[in-house]
Coordinates of N, CA and C in Angstrom, one line a residue:
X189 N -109.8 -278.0 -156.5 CA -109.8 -277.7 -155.1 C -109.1 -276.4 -154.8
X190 N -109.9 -275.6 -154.0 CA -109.2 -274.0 -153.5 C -108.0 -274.6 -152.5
X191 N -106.7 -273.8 -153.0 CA -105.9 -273.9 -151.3 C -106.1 -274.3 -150.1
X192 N -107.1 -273.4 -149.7 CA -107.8 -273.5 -148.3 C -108.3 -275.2 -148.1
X193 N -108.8 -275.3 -148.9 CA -109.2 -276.8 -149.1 C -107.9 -278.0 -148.4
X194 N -107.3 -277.9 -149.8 CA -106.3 -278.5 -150.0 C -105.4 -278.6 -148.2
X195 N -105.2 -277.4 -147.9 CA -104.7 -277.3 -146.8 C -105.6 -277.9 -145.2
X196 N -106.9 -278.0 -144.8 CA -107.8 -278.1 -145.1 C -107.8 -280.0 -145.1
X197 N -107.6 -280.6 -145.8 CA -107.3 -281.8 -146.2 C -106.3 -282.5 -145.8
X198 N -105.3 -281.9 -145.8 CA -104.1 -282.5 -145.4 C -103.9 -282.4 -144.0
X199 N -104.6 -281.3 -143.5 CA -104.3 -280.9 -141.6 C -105.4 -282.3 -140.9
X200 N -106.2 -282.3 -141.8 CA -107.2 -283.8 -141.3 C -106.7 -285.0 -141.2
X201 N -106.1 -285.1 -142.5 CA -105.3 -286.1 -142.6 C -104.2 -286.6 -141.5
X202 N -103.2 -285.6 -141.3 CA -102.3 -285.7 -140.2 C -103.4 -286.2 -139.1
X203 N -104.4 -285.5 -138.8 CA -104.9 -285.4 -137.4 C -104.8 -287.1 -137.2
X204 N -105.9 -287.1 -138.2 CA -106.3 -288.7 -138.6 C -105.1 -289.8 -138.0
X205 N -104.3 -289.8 -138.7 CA -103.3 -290.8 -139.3 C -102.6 -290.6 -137.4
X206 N -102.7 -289.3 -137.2 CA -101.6 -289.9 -135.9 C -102.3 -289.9 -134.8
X207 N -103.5 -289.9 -134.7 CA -104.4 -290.1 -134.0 C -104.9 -291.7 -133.7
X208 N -104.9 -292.4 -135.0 CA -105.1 -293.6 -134.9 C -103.5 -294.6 -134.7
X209 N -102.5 -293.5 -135.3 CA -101.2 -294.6 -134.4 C -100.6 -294.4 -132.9
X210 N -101.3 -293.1 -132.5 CA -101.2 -293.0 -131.2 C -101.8 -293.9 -130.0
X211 N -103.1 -294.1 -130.7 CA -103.9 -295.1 -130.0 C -103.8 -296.6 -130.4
X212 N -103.4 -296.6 -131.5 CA -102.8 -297.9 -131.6 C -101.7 -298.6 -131.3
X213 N -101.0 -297.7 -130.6 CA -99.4 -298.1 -130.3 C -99.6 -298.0 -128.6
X214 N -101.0 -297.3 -127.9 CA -101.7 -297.4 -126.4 C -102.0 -298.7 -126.6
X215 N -103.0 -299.0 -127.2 CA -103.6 -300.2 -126.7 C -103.3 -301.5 -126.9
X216 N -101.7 -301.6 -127.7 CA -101.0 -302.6 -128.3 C -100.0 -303.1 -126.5
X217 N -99.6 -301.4 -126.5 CA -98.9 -301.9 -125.1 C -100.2 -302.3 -123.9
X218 N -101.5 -302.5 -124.1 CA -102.2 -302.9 -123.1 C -102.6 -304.5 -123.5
X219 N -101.6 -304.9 -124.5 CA -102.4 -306.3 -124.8 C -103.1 -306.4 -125.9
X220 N -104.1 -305.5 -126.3 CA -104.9 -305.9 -127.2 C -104.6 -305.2 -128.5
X221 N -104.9 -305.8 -130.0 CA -104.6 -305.8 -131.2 C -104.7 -303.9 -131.7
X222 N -103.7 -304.1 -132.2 CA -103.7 -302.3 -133.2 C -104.9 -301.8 -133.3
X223 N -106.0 -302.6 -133.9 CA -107.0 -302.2 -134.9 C -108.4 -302.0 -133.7
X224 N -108.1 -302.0 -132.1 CA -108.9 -301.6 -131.6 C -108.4 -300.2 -131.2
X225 N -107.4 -299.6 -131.6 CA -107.2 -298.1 -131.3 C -107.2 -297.6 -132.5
X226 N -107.1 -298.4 -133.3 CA -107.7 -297.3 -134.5 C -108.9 -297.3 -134.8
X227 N -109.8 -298.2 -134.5 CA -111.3 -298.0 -134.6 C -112.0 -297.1 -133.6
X228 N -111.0 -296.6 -132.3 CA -111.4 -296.2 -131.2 C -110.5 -294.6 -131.7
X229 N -110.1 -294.6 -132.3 CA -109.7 -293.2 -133.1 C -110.7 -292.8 -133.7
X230 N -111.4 -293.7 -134.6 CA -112.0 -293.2 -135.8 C -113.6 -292.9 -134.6
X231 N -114.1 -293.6 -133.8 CA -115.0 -292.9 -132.7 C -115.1 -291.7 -132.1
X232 N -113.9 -291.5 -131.9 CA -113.4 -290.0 -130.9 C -113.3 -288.9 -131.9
X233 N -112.6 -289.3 -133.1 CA -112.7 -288.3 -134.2 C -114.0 -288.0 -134.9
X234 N -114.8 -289.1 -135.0 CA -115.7 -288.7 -136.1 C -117.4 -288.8 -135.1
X235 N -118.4 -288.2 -136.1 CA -119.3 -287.4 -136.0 C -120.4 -288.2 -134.8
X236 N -119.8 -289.6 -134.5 CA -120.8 -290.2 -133.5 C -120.0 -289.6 -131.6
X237 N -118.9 -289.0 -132.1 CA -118.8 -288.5 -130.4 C -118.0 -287.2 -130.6
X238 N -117.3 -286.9 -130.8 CA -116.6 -285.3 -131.2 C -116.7 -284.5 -131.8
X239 N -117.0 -285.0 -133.1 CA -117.0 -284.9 -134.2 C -116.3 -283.8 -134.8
X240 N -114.7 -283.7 -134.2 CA -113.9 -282.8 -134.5 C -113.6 -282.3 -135.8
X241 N -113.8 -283.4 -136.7 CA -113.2 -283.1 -138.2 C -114.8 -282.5 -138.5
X242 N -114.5 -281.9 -139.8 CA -115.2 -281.6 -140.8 C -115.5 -282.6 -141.6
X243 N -116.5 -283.3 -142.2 CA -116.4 -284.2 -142.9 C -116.7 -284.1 -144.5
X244 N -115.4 -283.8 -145.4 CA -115.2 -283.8 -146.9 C -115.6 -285.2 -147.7
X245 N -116.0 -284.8 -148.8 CA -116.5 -285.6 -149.7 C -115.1 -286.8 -149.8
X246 N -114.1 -286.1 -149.9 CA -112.5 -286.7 -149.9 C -112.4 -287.5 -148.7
X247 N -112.7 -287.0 -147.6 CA -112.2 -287.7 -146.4 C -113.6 -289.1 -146.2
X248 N -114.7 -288.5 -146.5 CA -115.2 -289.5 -146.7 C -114.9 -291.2 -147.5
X249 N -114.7 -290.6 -148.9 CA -114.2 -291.4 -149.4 C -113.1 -292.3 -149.0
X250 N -112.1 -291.3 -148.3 CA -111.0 -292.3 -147.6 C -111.4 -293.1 -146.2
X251 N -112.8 -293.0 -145.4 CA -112.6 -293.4 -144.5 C -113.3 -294.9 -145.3
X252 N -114.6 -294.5 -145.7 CA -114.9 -295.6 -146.8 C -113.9 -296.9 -147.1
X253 N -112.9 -296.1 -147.9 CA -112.2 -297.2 -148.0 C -111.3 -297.7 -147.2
X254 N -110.7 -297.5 -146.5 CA -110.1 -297.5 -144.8 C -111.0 -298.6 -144.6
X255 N -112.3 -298.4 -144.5 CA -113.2 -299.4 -143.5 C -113.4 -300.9 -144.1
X256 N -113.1 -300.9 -145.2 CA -113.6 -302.3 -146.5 C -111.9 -302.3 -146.7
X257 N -110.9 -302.0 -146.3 CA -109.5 -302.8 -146.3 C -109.2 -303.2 -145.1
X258 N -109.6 -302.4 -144.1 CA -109.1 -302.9 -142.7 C -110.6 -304.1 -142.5
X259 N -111.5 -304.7 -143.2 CA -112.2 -305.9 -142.9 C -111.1 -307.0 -143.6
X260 N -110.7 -307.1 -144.6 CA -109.7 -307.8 -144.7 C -108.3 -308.1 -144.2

């Protein structure tokens, strides 16, 4: 991976991660369970309504698995 990348990767990541505890920690104080503000992150962020990020082979992979641990 080039720097740029790497860098790139990690700025996603933050976006990510505090984007879904921001809305998870909203919709927890409205009553309802964590994992509808983080699914409602992963909408806002990703390519069916904003589609702010860039979408990496890497970040893919991690939403992937994100999606098949948070069913359990």
């Amino acid at each position: 991976m080039e720097a740029h990348t790497v860098h790139q990767f990690f700025l996603q990541l933050m976006i990510i991660l505090l984007t879904t505890r921001l809305l998870g920690e909203l919709v927890t104080r409205l009553q309802s369970p964590a994992v509808v503000g983080e699914r409602l992150a992963g909408v806002i962020l990703g390519p069916s309504l904003l589609a702010w990020l860039e979408s990496s082979q890497v970040v893919k992979l991690l939403a992937e698995s994100g999606s098949i641990l948070q069913s359990f």
